[in-house]
Short mmCIF file of C-alpha atoms and ligand atoms in Angstrom, two decimals:
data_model
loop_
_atom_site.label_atom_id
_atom_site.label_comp_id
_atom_site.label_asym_id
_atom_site.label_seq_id
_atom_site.Cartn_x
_atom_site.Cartn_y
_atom_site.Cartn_z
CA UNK Z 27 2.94 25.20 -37.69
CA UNK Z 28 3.33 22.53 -34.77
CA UNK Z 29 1.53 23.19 -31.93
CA UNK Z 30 2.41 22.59 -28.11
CA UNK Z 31 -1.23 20.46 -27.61
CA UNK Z 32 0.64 17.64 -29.99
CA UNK Z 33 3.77 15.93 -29.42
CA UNK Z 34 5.89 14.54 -32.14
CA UNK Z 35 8.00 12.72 -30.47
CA UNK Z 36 8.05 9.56 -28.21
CA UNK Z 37 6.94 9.92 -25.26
CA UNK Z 38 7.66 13.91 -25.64
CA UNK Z 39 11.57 12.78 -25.47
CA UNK Z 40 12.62 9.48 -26.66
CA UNK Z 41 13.50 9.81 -30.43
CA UNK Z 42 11.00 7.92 -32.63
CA UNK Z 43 13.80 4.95 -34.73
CA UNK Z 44 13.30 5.22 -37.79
CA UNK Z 45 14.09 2.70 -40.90
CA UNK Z 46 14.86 4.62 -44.69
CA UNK Z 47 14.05 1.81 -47.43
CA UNK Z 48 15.11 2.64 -50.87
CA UNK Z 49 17.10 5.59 -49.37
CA UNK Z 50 19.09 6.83 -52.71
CA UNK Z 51 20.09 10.21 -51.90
CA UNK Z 52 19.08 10.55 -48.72
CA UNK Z 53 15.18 12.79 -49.30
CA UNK Z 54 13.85 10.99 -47.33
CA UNK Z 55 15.98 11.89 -44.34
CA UNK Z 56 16.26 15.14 -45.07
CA UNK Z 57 12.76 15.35 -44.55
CA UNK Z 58 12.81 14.31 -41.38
CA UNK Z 59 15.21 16.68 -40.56
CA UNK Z 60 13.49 19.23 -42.59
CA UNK Z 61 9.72 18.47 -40.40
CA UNK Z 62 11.83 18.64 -37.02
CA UNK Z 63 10.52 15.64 -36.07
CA UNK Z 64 12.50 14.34 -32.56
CA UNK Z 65 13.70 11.42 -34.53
CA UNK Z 66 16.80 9.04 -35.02
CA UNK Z 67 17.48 6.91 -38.61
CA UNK Z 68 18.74 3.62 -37.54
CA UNK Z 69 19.53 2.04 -40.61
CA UNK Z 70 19.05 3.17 -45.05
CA UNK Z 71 18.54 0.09 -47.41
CA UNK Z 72 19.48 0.67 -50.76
CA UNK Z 73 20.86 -1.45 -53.58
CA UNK Z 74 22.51 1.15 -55.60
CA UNK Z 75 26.42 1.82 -54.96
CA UNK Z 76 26.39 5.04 -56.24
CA UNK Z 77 23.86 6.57 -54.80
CA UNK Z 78 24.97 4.86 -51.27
CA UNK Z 79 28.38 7.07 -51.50
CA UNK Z 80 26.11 10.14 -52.18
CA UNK Z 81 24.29 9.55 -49.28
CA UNK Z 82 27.75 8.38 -47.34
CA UNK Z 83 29.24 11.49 -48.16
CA UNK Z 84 26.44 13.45 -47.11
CA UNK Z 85 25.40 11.52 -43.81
CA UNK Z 86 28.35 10.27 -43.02
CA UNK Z 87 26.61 6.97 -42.50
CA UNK Z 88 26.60 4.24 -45.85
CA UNK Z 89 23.63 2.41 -45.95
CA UNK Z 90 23.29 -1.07 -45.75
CA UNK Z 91 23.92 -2.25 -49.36
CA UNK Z 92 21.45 -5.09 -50.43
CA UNK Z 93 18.60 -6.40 -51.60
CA UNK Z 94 15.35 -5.42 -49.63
CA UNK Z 95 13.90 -8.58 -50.61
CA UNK Z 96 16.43 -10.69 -48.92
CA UNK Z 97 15.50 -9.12 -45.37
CA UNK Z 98 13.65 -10.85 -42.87
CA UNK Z 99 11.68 -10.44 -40.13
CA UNK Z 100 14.25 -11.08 -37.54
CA UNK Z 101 16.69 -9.04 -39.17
CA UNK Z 102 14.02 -6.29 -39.00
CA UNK Z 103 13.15 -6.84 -35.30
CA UNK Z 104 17.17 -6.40 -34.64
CA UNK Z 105 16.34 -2.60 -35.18
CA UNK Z 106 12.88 -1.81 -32.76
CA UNK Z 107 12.11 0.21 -35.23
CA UNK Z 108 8.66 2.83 -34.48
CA UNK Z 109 8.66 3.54 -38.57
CA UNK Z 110 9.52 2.73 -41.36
CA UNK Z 111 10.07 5.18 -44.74
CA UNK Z 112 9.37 3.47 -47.97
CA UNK Z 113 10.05 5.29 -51.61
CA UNK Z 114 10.18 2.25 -53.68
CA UNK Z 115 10.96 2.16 -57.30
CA UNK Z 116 8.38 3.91 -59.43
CA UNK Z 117 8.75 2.80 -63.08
CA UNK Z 118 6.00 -0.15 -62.68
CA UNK Z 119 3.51 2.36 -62.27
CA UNK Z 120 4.90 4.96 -64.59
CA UNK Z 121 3.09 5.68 -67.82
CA UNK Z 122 6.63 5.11 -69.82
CA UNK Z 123 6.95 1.90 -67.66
CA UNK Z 124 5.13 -0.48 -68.98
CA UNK Z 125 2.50 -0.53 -65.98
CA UNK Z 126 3.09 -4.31 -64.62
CA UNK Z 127 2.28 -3.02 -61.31
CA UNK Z 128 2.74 -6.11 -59.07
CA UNK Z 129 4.26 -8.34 -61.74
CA UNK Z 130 6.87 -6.15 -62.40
CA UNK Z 131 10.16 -7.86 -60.37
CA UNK Z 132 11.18 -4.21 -59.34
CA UNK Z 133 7.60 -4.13 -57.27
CA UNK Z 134 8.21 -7.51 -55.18
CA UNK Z 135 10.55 -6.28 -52.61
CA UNK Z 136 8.15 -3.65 -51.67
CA UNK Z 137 5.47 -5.87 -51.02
CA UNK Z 138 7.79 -8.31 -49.29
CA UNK Z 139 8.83 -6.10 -46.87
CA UNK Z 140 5.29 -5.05 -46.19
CA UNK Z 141 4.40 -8.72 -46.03
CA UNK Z 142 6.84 -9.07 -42.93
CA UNK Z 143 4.99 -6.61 -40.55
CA UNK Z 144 2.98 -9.46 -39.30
CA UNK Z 145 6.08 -11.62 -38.83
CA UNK Z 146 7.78 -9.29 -36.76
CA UNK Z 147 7.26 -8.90 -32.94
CA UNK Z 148 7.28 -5.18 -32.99
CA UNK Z 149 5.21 -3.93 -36.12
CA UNK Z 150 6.24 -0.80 -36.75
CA UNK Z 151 3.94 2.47 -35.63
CA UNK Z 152 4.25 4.71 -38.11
CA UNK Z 153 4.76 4.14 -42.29
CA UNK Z 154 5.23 6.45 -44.91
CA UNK Z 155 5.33 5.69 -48.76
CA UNK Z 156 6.18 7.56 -51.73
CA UNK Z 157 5.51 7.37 -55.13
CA UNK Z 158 4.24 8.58 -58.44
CA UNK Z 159 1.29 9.45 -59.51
CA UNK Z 160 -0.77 6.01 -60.63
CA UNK Z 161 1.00 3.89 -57.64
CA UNK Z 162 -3.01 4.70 -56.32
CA UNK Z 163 -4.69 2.72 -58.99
CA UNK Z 164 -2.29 -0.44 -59.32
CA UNK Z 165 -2.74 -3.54 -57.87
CA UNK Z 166 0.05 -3.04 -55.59
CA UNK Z 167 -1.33 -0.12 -53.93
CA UNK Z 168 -4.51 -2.64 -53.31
CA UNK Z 169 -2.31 -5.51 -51.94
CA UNK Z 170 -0.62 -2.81 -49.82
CA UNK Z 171 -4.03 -1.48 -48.64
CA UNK Z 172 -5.22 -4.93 -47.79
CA UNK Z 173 -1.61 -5.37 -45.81
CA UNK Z 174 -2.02 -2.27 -43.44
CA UNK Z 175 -5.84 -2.69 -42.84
CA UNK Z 176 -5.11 -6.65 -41.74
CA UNK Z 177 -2.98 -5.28 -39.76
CA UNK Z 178 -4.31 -2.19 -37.61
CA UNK Z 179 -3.20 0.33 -39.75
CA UNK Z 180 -5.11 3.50 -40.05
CA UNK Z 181 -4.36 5.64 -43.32
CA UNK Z 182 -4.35 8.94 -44.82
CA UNK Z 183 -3.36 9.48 -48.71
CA UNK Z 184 -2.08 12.37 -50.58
CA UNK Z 185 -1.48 13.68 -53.87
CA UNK Z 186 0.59 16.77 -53.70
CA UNK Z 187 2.82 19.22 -55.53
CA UNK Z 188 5.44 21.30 -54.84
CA UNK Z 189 3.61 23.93 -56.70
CA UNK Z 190 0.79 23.85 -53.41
CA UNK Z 191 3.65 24.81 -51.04
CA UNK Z 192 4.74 28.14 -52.77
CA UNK Z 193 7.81 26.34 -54.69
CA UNK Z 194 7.48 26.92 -58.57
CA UNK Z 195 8.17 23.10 -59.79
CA UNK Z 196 5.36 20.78 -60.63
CA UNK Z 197 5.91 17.69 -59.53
CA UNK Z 198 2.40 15.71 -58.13
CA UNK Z 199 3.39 12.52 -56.41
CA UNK Z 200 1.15 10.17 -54.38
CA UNK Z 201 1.93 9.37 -50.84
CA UNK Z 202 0.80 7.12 -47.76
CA UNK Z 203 0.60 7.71 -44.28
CA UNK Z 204 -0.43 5.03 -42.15
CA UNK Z 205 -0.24 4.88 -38.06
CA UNK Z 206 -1.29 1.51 -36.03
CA UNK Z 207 -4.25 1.51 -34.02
CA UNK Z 208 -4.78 3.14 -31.16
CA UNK Z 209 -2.58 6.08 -32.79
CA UNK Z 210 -4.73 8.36 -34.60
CA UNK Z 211 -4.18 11.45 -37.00
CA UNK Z 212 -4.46 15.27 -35.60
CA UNK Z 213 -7.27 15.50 -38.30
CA UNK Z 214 -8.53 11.94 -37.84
CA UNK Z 215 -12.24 13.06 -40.10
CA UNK Z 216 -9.78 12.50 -43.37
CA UNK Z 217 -9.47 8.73 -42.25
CA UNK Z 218 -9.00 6.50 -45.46
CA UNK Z 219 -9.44 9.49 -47.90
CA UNK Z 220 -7.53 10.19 -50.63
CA UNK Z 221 -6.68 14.02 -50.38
CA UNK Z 222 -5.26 16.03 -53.57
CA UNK Z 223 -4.98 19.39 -51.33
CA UNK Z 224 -2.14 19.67 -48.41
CA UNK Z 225 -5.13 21.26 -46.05
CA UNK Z 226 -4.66 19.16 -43.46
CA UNK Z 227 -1.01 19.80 -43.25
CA UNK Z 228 -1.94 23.62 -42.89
CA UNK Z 229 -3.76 23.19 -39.67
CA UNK Z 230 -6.79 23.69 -42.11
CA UNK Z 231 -10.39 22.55 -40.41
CA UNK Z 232 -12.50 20.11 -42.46
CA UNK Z 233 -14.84 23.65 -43.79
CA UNK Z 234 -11.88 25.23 -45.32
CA UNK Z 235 -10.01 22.38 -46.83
CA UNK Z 236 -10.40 22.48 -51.05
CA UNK Z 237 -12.51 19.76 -52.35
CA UNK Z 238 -10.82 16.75 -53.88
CA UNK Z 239 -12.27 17.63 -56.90
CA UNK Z 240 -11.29 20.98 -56.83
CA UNK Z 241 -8.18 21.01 -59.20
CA UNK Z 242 -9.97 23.17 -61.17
CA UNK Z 243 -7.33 25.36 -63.51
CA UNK Z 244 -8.39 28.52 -61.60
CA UNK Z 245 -7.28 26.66 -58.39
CA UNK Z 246 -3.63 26.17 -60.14
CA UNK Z 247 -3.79 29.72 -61.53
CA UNK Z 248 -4.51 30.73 -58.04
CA UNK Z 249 -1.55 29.02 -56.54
CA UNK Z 250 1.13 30.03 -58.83
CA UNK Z 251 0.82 33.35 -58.08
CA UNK Z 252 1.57 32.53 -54.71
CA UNK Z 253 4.98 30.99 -55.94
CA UNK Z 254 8.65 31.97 -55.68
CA UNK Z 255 9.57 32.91 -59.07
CA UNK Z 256 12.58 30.50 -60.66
CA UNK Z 257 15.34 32.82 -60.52
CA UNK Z 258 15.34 32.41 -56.28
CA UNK Z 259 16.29 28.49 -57.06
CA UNK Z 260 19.12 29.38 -59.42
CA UNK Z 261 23.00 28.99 -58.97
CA UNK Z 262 23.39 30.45 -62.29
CA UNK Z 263 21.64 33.63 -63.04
CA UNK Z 264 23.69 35.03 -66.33
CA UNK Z 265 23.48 34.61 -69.62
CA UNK Z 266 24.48 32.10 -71.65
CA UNK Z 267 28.34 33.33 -73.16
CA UNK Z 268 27.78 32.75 -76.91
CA UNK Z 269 25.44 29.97 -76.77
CA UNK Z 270 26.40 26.78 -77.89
CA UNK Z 271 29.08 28.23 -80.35
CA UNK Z 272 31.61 26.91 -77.78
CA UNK Z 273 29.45 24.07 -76.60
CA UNK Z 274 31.23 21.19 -75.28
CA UNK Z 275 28.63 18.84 -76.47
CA UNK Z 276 28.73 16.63 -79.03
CA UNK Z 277 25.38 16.02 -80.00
CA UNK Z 278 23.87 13.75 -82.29
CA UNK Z 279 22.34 15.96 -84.98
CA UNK Z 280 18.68 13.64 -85.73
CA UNK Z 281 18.33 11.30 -82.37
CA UNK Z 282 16.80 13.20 -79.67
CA UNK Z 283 19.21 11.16 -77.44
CA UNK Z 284 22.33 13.59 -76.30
CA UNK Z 285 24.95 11.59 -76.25
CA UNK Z 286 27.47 13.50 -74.19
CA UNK Z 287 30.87 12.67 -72.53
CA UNK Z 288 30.21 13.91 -69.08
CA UNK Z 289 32.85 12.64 -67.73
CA UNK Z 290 34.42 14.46 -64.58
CA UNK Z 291 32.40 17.94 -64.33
CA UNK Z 292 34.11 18.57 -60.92
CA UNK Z 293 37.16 19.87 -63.26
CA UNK Z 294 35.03 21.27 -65.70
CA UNK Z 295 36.65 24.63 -65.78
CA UNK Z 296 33.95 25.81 -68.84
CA UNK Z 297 31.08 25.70 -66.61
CA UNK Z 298 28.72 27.38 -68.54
CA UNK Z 299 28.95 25.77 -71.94
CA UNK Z 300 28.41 22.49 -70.34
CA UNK Z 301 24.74 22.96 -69.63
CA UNK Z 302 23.83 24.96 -72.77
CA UNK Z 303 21.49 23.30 -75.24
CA UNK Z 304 23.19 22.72 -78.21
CA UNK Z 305 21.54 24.21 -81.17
CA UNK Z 306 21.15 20.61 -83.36
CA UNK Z 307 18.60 19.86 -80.78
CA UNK Z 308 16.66 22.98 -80.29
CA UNK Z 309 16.06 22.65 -84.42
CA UNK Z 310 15.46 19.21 -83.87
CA UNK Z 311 13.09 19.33 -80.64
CA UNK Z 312 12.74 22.75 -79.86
CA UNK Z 313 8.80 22.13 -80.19
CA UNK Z 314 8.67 19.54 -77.81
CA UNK Z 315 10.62 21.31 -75.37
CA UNK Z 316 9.32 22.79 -71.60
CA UNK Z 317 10.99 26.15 -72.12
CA UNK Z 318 11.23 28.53 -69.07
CA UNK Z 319 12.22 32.16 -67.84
CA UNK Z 320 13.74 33.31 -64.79
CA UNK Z 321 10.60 35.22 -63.83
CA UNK Z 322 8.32 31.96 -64.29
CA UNK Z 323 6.50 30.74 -61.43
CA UNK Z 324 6.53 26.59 -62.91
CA UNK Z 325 8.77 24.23 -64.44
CA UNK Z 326 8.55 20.59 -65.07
CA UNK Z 327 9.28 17.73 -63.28
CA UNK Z 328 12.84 16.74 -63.64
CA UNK Z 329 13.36 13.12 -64.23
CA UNK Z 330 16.08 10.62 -64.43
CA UNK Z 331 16.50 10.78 -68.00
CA UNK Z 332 17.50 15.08 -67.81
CA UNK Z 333 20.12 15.87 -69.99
CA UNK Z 334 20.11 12.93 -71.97
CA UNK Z 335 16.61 13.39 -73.40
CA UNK Z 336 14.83 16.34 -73.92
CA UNK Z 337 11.43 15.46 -74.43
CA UNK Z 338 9.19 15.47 -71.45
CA UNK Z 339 12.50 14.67 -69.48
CA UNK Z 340 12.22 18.64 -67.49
CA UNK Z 341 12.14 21.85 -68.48
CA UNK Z 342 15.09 24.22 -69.96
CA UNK Z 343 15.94 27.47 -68.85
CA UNK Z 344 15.86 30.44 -71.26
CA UNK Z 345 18.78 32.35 -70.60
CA UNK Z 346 17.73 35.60 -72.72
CA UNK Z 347 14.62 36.67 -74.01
CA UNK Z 348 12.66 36.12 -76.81
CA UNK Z 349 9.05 36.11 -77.86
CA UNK Z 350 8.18 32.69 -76.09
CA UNK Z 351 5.71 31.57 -78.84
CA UNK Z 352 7.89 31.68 -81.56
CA UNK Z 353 9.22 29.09 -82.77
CA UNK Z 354 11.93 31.20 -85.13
CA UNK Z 355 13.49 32.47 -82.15
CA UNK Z 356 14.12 29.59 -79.88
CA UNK Z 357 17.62 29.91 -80.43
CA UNK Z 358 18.34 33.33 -79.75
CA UNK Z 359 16.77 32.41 -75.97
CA UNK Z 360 20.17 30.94 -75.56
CA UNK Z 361 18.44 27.51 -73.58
CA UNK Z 362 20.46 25.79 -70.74
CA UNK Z 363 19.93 22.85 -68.38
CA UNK Z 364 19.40 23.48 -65.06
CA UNK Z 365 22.08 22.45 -63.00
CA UNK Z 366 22.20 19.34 -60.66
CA UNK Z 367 22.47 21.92 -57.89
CA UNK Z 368 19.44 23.70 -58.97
CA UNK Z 369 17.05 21.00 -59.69
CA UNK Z 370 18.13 19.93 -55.47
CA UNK Z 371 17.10 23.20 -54.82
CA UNK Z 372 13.49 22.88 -56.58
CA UNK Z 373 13.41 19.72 -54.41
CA UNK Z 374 14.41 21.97 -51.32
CA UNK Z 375 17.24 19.59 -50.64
CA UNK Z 376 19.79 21.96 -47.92
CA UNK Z 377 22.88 24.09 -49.20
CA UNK Z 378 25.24 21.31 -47.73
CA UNK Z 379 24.06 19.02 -50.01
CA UNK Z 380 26.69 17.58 -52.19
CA UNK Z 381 27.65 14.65 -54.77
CA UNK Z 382 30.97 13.56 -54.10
CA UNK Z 383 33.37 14.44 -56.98
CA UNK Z 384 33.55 11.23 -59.13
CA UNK Z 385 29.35 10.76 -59.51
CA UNK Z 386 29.39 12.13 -63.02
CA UNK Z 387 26.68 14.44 -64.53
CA UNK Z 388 24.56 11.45 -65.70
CA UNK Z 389 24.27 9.86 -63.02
CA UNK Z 390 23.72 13.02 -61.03
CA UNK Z 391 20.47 13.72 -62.69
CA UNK Z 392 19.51 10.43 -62.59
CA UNK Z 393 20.31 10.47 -58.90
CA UNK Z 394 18.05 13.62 -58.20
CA UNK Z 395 15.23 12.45 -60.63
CA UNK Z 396 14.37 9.78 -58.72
CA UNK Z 397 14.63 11.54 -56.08
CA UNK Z 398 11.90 13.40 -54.18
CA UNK Z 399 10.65 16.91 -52.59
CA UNK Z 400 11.82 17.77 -49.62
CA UNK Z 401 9.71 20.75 -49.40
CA UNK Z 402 6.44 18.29 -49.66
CA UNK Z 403 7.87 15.42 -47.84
CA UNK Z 404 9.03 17.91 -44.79
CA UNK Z 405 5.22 18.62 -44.00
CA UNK Z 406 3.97 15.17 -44.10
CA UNK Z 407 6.16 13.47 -41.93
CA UNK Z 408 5.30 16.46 -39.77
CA UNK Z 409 1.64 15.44 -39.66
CA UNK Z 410 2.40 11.91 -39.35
CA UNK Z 411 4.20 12.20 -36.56
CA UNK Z 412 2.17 14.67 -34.86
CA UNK Z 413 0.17 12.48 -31.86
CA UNK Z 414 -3.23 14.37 -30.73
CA UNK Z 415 -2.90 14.44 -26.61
N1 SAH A 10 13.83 8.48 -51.95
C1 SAH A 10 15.10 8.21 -52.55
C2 SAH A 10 15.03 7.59 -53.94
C3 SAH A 10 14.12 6.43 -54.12
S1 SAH A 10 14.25 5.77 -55.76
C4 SAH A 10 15.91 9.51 -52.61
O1 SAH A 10 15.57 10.46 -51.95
O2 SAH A 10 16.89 9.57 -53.35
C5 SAH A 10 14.25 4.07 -55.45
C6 SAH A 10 15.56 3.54 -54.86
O3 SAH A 10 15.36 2.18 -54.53
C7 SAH A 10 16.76 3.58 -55.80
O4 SAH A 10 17.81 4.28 -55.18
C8 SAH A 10 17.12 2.10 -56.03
O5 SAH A 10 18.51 1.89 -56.08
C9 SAH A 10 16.54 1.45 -54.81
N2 SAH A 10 16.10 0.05 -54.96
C10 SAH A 10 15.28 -0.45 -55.91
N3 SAH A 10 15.03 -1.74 -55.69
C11 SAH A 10 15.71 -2.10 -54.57
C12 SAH A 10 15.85 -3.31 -53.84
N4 SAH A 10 15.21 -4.41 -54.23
N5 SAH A 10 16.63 -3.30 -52.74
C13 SAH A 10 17.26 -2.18 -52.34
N6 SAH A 10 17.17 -1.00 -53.00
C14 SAH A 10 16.41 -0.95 -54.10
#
């Protein structure tokens, strides 16, 4: 993909500095690793303790533990940073959220920091956010927008899926790229465009690249037959032993809430029952569920509620088969959660990734649901940091 007419890196040696805010798990920097960009993180902001000795035990490196909003511009400037990586909380924009957008508290940090880029004495080059789908209509997005155009910021948007890069998980999220003038994008004709199709990415010219209408269902049909099948992102690929007979769940028989003690799965020596869906739910919800097979090319979005909810929380894995339609046989498919290492692999997070023992289950899915996809993320960061000669 990267060509020798571009350089991504600073002056073809220097390492761009880079800041992580809102670095949970560490996606972010993965993806920089990921795009082989000649980079070097300086510093990861994140409030949450837990996922700071995830990313600790990972990166060897705990990021700074605090509020973003308390920063300022001179403790900013401390870093010379050349960009900054932004994947602030999503639930104002969310459709479950209650879509406060800007008024939301968890939204005011974000636009803090961005506030401070005039404030600083070395703006940073380069800035990347991520976020879900609907971040593009909210009033932040315009007050961030109105930010980076005040101040000589050039932009690109995208709304991508894993899906469009051959990896069979649907999981669209929006994302900025902006670089300060004089910088300027390797395809600079998409210039304040909002592009659903990763075109650009692919070295695609302006003739070739899908419409942004074009998200026509043949165009998804067409693309899932380009993807991996399931079973190549699986840790697991056996059958369920007895079901949920031996289930070690205790699930609440009418609430669709699973209320589980997941306490220390690292000494889980019953591996298997403890991701099998008990059969109280699959009665209870079985129709609402996102049921897969090995051999499908798509499953849901995994969010930060997996495994405690079922509905519209990701999709379960059908460990034998059954006539999918049927709602009389849902149990005999024997349905499991996907592990936490599987749903990091639908992300395209590396082998060596690892919680540390004491994160529970819970919290491990709640970890990786908010996190994002490597896989998508990995190309981006590519492009942004690409520099046309
Ligand atoms: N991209 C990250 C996850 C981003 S989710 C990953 O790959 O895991 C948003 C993160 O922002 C969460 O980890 C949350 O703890 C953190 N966060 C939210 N508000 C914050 C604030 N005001 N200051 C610092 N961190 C915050």
């Amino acid at each position: 993909m990267e060509s020798k007419c571009f350089r991504n890196s600073k002056d073809g040696e220097q390492p761009w500095r880079v800041l992580e805010f809102y670095s949970g798990i560490g996606g972010m920097r993965y993806s920089l690793i990921n795009a082989a960009v000649n980079a070097v993180v300086l510093e990861a902001f994140d409030i949450n303790d837990v996922a700071n000795d995830v990313y600790e035990h990972n990166f060897g490196h705990r990021p700074h533990q605090g509020n973003i909003q308390t920063l300022s511009a001179a403790d900013i400037d401390g870093y010379k940073a050349d960009a900054w990586l932004l994947s602030p909380p999503c639930q104002p924009y969310t459709r479950q959220g209650l879509q406060k957008g800007s008024k939301d508290a968890r939204a005011s940090s974000f636009l803090k920091i961005l506030e401070l880029i005039p404030d600083t004495t070395r703006p940073p080059l380069f800035l990347f956010v991520e976020n879900v789908v609907g971040f593009e209509t909210s009033d932040t997005h315009e007050m961030m927008m109105e930010i980076l155009r005040k101040n000589q910021f050039v932009t690109q948007e995208f709304i991508l899926s894993p899906l469009q890069f051959g990896i069979p998980y649907s999981r669209p999220r929006y994302y900025c790229l902006a670089k300060r003038k004089p910088l300027t994008f390797r395809s600079a004709q998409h210039d304040n465009q909002l592009l659903w199709s990763p075109g650009p990415l692919l070295w695609q010219d302006e003739n070739t690249i899908d419409k942004d209408d074009d998200q026509s269902q043949e165009y998804w049909d067409g693309l899932l037959q380009h993807c991996q099948p399931i079973e190549n992102f699986l840790e697991w690929k056996g059958s369920a032993n007895g079901c949920d007979s031996k289930s070690s769940f205790l699930a609440d028989n009418d609430s669709e809430k699973v209320d589980k003690d997941d306490g220390d799965i690292g000494h889980n020596s019953d591996f298997s029952s403890q991701y099998l869906v008990p059969s109280s739910l699959v009665k209870r919800w079985g129709n609402a569920m996102d049921i897969v097979f090995p051999h499908s090319k798509r499953c849901c979005c995994f969010t930060k509620s997996y495994y405690r909810y079922v509905k519209g929380t990701g999709s379960l894995l059908a460990t034998k088969q059954g006539t999918e339609k049927c709602k009389s046989s849902l149990e005999e498919l024997c349905l499991r959660y996907f592990t936490p290492r599987e749903v990091a692999n639908l992300h395209s997070f590396p082998a060596s990734f690892q919680f540390p023992q004491h994160v529970s289950l819970r919290q491990r899915y709640a970890l990786l649901g908010n996190s994002l996809s490597v896989g998508v993320v990995a190309p981006l960061l590519q492009y942004l940091f690409t520099e046309p000669p």
